[in-house]
CSV table of C-alpha atoms and ligand atoms in Angstrom, one decimal:
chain,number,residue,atom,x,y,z
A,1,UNK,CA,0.0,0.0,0.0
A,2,UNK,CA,1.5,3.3,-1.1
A,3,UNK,CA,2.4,5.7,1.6
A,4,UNK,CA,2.4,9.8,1.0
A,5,UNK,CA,-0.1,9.8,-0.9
A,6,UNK,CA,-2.6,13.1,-0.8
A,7,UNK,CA,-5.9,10.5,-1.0
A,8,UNK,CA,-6.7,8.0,0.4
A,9,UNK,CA,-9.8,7.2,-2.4
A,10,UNK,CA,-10.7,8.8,-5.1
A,11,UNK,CA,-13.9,8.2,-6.8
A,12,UNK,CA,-13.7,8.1,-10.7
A,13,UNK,CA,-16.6,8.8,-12.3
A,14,UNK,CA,-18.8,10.4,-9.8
A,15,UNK,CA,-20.9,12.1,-12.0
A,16,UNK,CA,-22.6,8.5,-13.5
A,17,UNK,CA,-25.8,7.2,-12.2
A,18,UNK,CA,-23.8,4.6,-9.9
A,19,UNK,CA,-21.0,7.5,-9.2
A,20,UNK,CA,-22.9,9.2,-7.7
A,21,UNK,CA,-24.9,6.8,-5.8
A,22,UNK,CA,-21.0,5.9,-4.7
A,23,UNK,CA,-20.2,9.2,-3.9
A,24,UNK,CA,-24.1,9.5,-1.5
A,25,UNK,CA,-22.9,5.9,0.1
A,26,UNK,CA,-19.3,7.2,1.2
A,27,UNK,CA,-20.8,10.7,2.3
A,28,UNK,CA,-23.2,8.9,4.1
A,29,UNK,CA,-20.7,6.4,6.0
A,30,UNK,CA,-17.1,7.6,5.4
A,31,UNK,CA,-15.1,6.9,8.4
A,32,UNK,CA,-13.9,10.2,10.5
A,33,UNK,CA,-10.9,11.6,8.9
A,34,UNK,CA,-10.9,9.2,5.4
A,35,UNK,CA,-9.0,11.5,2.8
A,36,UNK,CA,-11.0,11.1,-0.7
A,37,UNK,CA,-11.9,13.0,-3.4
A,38,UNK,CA,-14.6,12.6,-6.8
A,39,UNK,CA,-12.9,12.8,-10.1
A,40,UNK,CA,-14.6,12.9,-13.8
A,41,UNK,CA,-14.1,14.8,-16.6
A,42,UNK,CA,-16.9,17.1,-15.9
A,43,UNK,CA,-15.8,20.0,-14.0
A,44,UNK,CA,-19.1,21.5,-13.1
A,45,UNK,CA,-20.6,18.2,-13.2
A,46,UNK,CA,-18.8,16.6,-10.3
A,47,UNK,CA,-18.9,20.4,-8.4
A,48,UNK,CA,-22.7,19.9,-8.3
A,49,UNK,CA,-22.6,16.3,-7.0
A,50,UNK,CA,-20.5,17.6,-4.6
A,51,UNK,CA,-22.9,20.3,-3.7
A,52,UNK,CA,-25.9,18.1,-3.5
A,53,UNK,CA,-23.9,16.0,-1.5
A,54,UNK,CA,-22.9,19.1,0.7
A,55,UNK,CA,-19.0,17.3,1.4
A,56,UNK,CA,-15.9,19.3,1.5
A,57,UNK,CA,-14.0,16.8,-0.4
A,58,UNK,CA,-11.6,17.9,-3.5
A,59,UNK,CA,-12.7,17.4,-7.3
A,60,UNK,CA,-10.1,16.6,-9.7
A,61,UNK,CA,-10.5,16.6,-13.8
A,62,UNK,CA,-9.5,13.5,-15.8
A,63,UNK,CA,-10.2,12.1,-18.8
A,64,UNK,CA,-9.8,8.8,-20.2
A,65,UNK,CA,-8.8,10.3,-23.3
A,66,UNK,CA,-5.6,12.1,-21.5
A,67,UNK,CA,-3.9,9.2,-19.9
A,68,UNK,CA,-1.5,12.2,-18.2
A,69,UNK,CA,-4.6,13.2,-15.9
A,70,UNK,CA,-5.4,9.7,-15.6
A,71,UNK,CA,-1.5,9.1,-14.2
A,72,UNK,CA,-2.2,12.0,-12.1
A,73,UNK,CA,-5.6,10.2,-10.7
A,74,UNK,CA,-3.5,6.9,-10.4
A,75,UNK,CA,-0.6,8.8,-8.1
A,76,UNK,CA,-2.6,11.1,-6.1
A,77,UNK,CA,-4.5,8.4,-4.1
A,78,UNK,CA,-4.1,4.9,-2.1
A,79,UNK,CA,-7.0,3.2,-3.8
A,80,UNK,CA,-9.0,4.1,-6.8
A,81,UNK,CA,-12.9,3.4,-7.4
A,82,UNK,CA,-14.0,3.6,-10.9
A,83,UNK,CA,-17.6,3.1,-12.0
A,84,UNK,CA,-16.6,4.5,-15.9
A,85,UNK,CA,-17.8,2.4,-18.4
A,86,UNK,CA,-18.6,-0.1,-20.3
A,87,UNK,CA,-15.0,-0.6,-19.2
A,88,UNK,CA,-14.0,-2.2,-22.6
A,89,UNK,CA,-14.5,1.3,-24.0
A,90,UNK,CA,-13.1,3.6,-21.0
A,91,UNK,CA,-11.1,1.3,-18.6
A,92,UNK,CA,-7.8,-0.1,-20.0
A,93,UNK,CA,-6.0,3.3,-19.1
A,94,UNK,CA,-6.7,3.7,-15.4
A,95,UNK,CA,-5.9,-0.2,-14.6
A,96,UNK,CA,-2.5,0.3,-16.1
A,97,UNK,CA,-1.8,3.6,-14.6
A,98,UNK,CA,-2.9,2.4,-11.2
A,99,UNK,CA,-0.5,-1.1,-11.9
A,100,UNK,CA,1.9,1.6,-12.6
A,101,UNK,CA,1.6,3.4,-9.8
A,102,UNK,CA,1.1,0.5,-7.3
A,103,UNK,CA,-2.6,1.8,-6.3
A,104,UNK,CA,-5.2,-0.3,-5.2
A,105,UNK,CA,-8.2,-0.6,-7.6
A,106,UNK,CA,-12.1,-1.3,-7.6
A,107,UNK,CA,-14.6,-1.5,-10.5
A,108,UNK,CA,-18.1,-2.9,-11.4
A,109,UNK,CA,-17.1,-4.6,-14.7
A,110,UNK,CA,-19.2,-7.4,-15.9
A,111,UNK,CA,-17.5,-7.9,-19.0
A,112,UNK,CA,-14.8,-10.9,-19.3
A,113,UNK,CA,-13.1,-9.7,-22.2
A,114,UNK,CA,-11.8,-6.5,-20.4
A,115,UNK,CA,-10.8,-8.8,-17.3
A,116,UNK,CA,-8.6,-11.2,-19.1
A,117,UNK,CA,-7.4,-8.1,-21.6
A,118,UNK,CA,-6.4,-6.4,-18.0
A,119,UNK,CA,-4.5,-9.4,-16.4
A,120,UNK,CA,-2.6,-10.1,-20.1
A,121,UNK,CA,-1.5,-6.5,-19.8
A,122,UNK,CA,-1.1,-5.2,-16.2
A,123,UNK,CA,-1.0,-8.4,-13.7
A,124,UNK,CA,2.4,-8.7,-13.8
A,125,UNK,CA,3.7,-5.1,-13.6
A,126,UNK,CA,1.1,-4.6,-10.8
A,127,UNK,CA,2.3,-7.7,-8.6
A,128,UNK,CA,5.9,-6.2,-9.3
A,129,UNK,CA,4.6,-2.5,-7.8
A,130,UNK,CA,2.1,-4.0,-5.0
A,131,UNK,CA,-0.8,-3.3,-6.6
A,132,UNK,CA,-4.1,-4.5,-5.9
A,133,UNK,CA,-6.3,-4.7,-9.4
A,134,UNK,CA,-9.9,-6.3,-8.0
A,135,UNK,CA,-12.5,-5.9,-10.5
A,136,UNK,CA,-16.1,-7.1,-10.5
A,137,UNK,CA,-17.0,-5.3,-6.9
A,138,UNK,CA,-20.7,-5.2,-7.5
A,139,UNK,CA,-23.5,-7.5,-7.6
A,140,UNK,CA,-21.2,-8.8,-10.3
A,141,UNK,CA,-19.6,-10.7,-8.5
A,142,UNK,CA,-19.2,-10.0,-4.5
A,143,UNK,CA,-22.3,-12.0,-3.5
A,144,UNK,CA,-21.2,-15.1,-5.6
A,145,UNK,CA,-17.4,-14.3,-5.2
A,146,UNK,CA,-18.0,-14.1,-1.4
A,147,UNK,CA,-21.1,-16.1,-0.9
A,148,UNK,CA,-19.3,-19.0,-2.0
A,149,UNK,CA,-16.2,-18.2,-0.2
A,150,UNK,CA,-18.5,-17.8,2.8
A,151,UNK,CA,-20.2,-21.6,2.1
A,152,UNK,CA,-16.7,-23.3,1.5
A,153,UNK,CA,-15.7,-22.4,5.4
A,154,UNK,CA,-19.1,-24.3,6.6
A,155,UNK,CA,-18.2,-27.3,5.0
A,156,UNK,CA,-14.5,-29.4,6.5
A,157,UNK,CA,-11.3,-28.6,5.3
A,158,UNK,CA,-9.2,-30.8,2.6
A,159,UNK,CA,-12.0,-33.2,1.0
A,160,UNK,CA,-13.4,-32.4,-2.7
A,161,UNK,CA,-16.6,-30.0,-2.6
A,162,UNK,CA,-19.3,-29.0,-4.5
A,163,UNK,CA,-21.2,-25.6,-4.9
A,164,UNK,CA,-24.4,-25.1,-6.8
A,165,UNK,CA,-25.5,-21.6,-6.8
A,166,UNK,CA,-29.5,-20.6,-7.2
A,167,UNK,CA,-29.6,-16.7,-7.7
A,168,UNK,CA,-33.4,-14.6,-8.0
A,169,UNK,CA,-33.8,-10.7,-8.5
A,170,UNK,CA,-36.3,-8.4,-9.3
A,171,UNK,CA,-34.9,-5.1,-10.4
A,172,UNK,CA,-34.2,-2.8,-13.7
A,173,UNK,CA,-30.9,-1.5,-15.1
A,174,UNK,CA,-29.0,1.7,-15.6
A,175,UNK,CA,-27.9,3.2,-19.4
A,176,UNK,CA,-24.6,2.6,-18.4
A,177,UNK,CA,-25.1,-1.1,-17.4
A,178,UNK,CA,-27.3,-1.6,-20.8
A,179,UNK,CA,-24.5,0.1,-23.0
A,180,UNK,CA,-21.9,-2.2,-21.3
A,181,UNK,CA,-23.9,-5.6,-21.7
A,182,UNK,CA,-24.2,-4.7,-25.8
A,183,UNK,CA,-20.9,-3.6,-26.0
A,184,UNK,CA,-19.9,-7.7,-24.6
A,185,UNK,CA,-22.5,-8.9,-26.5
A,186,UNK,CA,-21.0,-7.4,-29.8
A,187,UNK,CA,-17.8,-8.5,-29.2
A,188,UNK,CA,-17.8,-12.6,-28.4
A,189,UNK,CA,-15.2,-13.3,-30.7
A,190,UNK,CA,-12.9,-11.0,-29.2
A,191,UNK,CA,-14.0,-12.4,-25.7
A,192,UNK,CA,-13.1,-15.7,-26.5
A,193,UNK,CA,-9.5,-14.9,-27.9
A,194,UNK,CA,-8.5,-13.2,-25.0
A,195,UNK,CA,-10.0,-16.3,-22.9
A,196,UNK,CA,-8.0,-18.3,-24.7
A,197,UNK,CA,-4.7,-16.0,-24.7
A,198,UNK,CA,-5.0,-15.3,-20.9
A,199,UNK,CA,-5.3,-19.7,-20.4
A,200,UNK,CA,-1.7,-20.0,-22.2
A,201,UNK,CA,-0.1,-18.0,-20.1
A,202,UNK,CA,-2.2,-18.0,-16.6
A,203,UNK,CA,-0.9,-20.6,-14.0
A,204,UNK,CA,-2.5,-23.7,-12.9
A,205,UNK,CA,-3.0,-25.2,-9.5
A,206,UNK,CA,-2.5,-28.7,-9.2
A,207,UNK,CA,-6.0,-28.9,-7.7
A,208,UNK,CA,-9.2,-29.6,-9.8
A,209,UNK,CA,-11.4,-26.2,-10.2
A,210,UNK,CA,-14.6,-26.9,-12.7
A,211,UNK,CA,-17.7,-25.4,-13.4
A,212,UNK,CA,-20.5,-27.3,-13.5
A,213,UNK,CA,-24.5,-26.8,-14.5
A,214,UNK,CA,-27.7,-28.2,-15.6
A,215,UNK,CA,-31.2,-26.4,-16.7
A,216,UNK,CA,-33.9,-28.2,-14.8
A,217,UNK,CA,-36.2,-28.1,-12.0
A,218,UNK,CA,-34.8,-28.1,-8.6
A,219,UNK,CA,-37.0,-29.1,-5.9
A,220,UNK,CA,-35.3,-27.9,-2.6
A,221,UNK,CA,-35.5,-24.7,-3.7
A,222,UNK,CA,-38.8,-24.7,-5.6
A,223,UNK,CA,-37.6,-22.9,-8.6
A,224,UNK,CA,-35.8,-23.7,-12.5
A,225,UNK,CA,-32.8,-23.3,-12.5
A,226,UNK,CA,-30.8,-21.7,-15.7
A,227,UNK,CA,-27.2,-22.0,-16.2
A,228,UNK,CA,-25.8,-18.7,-16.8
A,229,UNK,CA,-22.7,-18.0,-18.4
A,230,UNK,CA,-21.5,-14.6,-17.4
A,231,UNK,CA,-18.6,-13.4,-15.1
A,232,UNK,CA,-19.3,-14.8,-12.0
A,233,UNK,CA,-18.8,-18.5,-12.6
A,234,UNK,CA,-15.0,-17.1,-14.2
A,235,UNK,CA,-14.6,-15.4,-10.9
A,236,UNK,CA,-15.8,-17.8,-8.5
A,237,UNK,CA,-13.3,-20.5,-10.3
A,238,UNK,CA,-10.3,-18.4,-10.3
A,239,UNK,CA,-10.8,-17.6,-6.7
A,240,UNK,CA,-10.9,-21.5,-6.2
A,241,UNK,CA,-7.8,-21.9,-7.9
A,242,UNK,CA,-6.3,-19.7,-5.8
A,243,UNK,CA,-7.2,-20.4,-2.4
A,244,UNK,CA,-6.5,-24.1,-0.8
A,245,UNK,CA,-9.7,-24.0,1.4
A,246,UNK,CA,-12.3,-24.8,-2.0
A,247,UNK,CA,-10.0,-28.5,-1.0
A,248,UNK,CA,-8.1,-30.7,-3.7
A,249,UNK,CA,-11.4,-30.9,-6.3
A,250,UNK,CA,-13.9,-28.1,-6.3
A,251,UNK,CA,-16.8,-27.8,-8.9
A,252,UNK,CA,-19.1,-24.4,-9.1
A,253,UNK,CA,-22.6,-24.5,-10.8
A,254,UNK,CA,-24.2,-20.6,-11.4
A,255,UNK,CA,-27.9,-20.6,-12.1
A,256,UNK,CA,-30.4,-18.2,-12.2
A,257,UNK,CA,-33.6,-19.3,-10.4
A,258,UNK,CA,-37.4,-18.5,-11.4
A,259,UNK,CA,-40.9,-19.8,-10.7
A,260,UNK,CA,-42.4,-20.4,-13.9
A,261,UNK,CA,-40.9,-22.2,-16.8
A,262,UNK,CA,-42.0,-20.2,-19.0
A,263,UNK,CA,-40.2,-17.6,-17.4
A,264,UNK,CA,-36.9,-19.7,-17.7
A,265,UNK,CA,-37.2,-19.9,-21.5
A,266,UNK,CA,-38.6,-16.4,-22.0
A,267,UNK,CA,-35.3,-15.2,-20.1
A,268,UNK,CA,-32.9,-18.0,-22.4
A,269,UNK,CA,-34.7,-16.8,-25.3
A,270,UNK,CA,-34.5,-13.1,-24.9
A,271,UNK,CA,-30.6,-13.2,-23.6
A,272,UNK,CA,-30.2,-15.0,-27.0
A,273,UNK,CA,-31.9,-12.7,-29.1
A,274,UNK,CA,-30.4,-9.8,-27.8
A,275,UNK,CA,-27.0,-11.8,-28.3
A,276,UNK,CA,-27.6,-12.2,-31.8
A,277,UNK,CA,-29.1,-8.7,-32.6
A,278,UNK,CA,-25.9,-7.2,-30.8
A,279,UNK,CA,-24.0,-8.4,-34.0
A,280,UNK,CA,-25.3,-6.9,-36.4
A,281,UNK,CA,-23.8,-2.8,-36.6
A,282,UNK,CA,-27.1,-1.1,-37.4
A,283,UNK,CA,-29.1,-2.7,-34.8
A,284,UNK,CA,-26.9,-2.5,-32.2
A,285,UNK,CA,-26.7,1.3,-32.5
A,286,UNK,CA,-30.2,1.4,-32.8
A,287,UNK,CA,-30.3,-0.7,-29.4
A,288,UNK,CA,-27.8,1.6,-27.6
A,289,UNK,CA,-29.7,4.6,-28.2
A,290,UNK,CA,-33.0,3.1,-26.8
A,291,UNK,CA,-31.2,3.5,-23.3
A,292,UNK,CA,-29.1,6.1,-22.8
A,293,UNK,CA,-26.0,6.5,-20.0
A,294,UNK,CA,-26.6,8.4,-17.3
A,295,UNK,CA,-30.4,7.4,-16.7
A,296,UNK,CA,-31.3,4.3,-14.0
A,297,UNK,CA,-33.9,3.2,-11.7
A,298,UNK,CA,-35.2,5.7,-9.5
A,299,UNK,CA,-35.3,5.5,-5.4
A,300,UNK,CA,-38.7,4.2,-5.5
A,301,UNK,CA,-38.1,1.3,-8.3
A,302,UNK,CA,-34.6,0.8,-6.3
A,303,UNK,CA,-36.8,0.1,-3.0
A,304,UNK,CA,-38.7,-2.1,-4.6
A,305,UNK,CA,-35.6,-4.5,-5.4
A,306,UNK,CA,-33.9,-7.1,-3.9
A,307,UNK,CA,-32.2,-10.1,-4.5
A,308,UNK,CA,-31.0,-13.1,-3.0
A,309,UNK,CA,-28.6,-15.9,-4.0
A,310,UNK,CA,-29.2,-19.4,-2.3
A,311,UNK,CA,-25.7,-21.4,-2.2
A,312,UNK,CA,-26.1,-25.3,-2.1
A,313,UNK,CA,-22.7,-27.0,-0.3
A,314,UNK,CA,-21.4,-30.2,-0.5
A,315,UNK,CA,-18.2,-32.5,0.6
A,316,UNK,CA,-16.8,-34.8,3.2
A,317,UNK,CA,-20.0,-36.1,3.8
A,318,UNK,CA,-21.4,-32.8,5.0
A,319,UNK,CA,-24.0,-30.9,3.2
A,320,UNK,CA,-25.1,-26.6,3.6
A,321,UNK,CA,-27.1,-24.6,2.7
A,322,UNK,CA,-26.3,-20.7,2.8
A,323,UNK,CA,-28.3,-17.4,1.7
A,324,UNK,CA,-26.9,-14.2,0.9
A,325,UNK,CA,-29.6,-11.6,0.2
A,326,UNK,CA,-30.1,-7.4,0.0
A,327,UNK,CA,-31.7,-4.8,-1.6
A,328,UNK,CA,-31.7,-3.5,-5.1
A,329,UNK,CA,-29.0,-5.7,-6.4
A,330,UNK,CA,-27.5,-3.1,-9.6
A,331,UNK,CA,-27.2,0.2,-7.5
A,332,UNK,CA,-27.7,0.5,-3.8
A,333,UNK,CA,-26.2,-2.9,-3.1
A,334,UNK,CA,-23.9,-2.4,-5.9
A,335,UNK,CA,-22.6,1.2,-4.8
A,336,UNK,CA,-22.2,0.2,-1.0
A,337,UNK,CA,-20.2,-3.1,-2.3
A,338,UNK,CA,-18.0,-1.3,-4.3
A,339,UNK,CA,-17.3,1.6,-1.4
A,340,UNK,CA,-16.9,-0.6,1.3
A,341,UNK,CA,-14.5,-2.6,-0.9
A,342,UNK,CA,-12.7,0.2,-1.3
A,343,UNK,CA,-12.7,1.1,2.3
A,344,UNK,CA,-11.7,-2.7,3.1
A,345,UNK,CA,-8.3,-2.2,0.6
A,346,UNK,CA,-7.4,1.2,2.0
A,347,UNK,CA,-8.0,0.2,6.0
A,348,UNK,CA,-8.2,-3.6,7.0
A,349,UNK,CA,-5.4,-5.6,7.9
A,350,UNK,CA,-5.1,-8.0,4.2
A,351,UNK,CA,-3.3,-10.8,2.9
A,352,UNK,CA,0.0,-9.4,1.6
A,353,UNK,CA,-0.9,-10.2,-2.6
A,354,UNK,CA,-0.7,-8.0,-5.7
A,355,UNK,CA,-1.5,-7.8,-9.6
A,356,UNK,CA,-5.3,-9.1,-10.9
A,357,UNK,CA,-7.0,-10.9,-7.4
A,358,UNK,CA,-10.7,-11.2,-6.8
A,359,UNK,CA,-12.4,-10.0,-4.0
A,360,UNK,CA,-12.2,-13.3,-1.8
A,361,UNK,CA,-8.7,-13.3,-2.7
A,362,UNK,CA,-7.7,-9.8,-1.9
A,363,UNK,CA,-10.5,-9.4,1.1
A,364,UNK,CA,-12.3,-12.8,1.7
A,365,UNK,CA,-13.6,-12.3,5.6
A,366,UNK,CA,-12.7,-8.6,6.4
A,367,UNK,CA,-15.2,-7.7,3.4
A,368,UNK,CA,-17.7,-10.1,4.3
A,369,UNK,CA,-17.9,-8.7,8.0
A,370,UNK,CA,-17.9,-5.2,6.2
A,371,UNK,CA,-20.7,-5.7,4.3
A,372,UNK,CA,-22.6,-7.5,7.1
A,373,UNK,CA,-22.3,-5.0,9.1
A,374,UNK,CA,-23.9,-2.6,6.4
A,375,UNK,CA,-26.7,-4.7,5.7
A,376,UNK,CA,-25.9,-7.5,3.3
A,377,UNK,CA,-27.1,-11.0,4.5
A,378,UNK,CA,-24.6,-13.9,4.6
A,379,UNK,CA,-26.5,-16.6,6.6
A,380,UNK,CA,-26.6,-20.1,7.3
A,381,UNK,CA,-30.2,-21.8,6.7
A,382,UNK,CA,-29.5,-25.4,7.4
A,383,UNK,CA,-27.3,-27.0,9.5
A,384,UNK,CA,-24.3,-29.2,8.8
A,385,UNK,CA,-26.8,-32.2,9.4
A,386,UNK,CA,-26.4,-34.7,7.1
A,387,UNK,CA,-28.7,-34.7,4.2
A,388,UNK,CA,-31.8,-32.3,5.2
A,389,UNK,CA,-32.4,-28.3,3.8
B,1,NAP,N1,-21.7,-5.4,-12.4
B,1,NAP,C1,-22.5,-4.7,-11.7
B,1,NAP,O1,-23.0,-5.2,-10.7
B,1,NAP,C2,-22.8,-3.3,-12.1
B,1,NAP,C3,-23.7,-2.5,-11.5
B,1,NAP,C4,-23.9,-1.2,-11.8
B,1,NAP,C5,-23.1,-0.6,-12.8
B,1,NAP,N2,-22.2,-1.4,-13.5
B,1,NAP,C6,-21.3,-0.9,-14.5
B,1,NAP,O2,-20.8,0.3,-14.1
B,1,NAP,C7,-20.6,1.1,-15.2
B,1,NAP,C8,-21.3,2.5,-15.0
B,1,NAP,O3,-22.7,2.3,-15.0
B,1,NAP,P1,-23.6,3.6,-14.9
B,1,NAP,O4,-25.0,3.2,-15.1
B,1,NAP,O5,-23.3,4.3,-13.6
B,1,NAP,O6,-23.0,4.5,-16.1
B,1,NAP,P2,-23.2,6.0,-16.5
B,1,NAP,O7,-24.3,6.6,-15.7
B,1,NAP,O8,-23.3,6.0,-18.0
B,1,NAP,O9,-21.8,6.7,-16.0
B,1,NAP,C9,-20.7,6.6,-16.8
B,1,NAP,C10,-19.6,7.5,-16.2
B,1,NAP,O10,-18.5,7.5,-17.1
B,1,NAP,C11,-18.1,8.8,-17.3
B,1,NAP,N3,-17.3,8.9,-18.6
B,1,NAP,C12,-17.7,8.6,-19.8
B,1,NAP,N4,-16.7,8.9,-20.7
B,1,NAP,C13,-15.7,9.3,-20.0
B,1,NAP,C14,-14.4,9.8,-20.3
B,1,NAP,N5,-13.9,9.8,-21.6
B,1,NAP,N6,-13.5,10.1,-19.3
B,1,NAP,C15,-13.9,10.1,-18.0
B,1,NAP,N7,-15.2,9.7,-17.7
B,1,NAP,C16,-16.0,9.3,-18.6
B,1,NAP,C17,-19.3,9.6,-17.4
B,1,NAP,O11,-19.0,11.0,-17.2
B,1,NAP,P3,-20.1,12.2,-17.5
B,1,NAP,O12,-21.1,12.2,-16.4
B,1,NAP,O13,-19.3,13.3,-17.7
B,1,NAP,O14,-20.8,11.8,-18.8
B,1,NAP,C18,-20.1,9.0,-16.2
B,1,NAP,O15,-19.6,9.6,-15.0
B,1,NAP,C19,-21.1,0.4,-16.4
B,1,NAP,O16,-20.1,-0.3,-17.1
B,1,NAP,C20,-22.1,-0.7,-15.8
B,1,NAP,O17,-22.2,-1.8,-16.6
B,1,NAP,C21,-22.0,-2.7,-13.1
């Protein structure tokens, strides 16, 4: 962790719908004395959120276009927050000025491509400066990343185990979180190169780490159950590879859970379509204009939205089931993950690692308790007992 720095986290972005529900969460909850400051590239843009947030805190100008005021972003603080995106588009500068600089570094990327793209480029220069590079520190991925972690220490130490993971919401999206999901979608061929270059080169444990995963009814938890593809699973995985508690052979299954079958295909169908209409240049600018950046759910349709991710352990005999649960998953939750993540890197006592980690890597237990302690549920619903949910 850099020392003599004038910050100790700046906020980048902070004018963006999630920004500035970032900025509200650590005006709200910023412990006494903490150092930070909101950066954008709006001047008068981020003086008014700090004005509605009525915060003495410093702004600072940069723009991902300027990699010098980026530099300058990247040296002026201990940790960096950055909700700019779709990251594919806007992130690759920041992540290598803050490997660079050996600054900590939080984002809510969803998108795989820019993860793998990030640890080809920067994960070796940032283990060399200390830097911590944790992406994905929203609902994408904490409650998987951590819920999992969270379900591997119910269940004994040094036997294979197994992890099926049942996640429901009910919520709407931001602009920004639309543009970024088209922007992946459009670019599959691209994500699967980079996949592919990041295996050659990334290094293996000994250990088995698989995913797993089956469409199909589930009766303990009432509900169909629809393997899902996205970033999490990737995450879960690598933090399995990399810590010896998921034990010698470790398998992850990530399913989305709904009532109704017909609500399982309508959702396979319509991630499909919007897949396959993503590829074609017209459409896809026609798409990205339906929803613009900048606009999201309002308070009200944000208190109306939770979600909650049921985690289904097995191994040595033992069997657990865990729940981790919250509000509305995209924003609120999302904001107050990614904060108090980068509270956890700039204040808890950490395992001494550096270059790409994920959160249960970099944070495991000290972010868990964080995030209990501001609201998120990680609990235990059945006992170690044998066989019964
Ligand atoms: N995975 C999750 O759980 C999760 C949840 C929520 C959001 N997200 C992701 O977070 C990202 C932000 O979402 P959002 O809805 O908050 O987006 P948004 O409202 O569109 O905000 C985007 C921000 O990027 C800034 N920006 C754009 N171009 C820039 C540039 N050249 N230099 C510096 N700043 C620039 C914008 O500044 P201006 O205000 O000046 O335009 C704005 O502050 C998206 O990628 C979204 O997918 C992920």
């Amino acid at each position: 962790m850099p020392t003599g720095r004038r910050f100790d986290i700046v906020l980048f972005g902070a004018t963006g719908f999630t920004g500035q529900l970032t900025a509200e969460y650590l005006a709200r909850h910023a412990p006494e004395g903490l150092r930070w400051a909101l950066a954008g590239r709006n001047p008068a843009k981020l003086a008014a959120v700090r004005d509605r947030l009525g915060v003495d805190v410093e702004t600072l100008t940069a723009d991902v276009t300027d990699p010098a005021s980026i530099a300058a972003v990247a040296e002026a603080t201990r940790v960096v927050i950055t909700t700019v995106g779709p990251y594919l588009e806007y992130g690759d500068v920041l992540v290598g000025a803050c490997a660079e600089a050996g600054t900590d570094y939080v984002d809510l990327t969803g998108e795989p491509e820019f993860v793998d793209r990030t640890y080809l480029r920067y994960h070796s220069r940032a283990v060399e400066t200390g830097a911590r590079l944790v992406h994905a520190c929203g609902f994408d991925s904490i409650p998987y990343d951590l819920g999992v972690l969270y379900t591997v220490q119910q269940l004994p130490v040094g036997v294979p185990l197994t992890v099926d993971c049942y996640f429901a919401v009910s919520a709407s999206f931001s602009g920004g979180t639309f543009q970024s999901t088209i922007t992946a979608f459009s670019r599959l061929r691209e994500m699967q190169k980079a996949a592919a270059e990041r295996k050659k080169v990334e290094p293996r444990p000994q250990r088995r780490v698989r995913g797993r995963g089956r469409p199909g009814r589930v009766a303990e938890i009432g509900r169909w159950a629809v393997p899902l593809p996205t970033i999490d699973p990737q995450i879960v995985l690598r933090s399995a590879r990399a810590l010896d508690r998921y034990g010698p052979d470790f398998s992850y299954g990530h399913h989305l859970a709904v009532k109704r079958l017909p609500s399982a295909l309508g959702f396979a169908g319509a991630g499909l379509g919007l897949m396959g209409l993503a590829q074609v240049p017209p459409v896809r600018r026609w798409l990205l204009d339906r929803k613009k950046s900048g606009d999201g759910p309002d308070a009200a349709q944000r208190a109306r939205s939770w979600f909650k991710v049921t985690l289904i352990g097995t191994g040595g005999g033992e069997r657990v089931v865990t729940e981790i649960a919250g509000g509305d998953p995209g924003y609120d939750e999302t904001s107050k993950m990614l904060a108090e993540s980068a509270l956890c890197l700039a204040f808890d006592e950490l395992p001494a690692v550096a270059g790409q980690l994920t959160t249960a890597v970099a944070m495991g237990d000290k972010l868990i308790h964080r995030l209990v302690a501001a609201g998120i549920e990680f609990r235990v619903l059945s006992p170690v007992d044998g066989q019964t949910v």
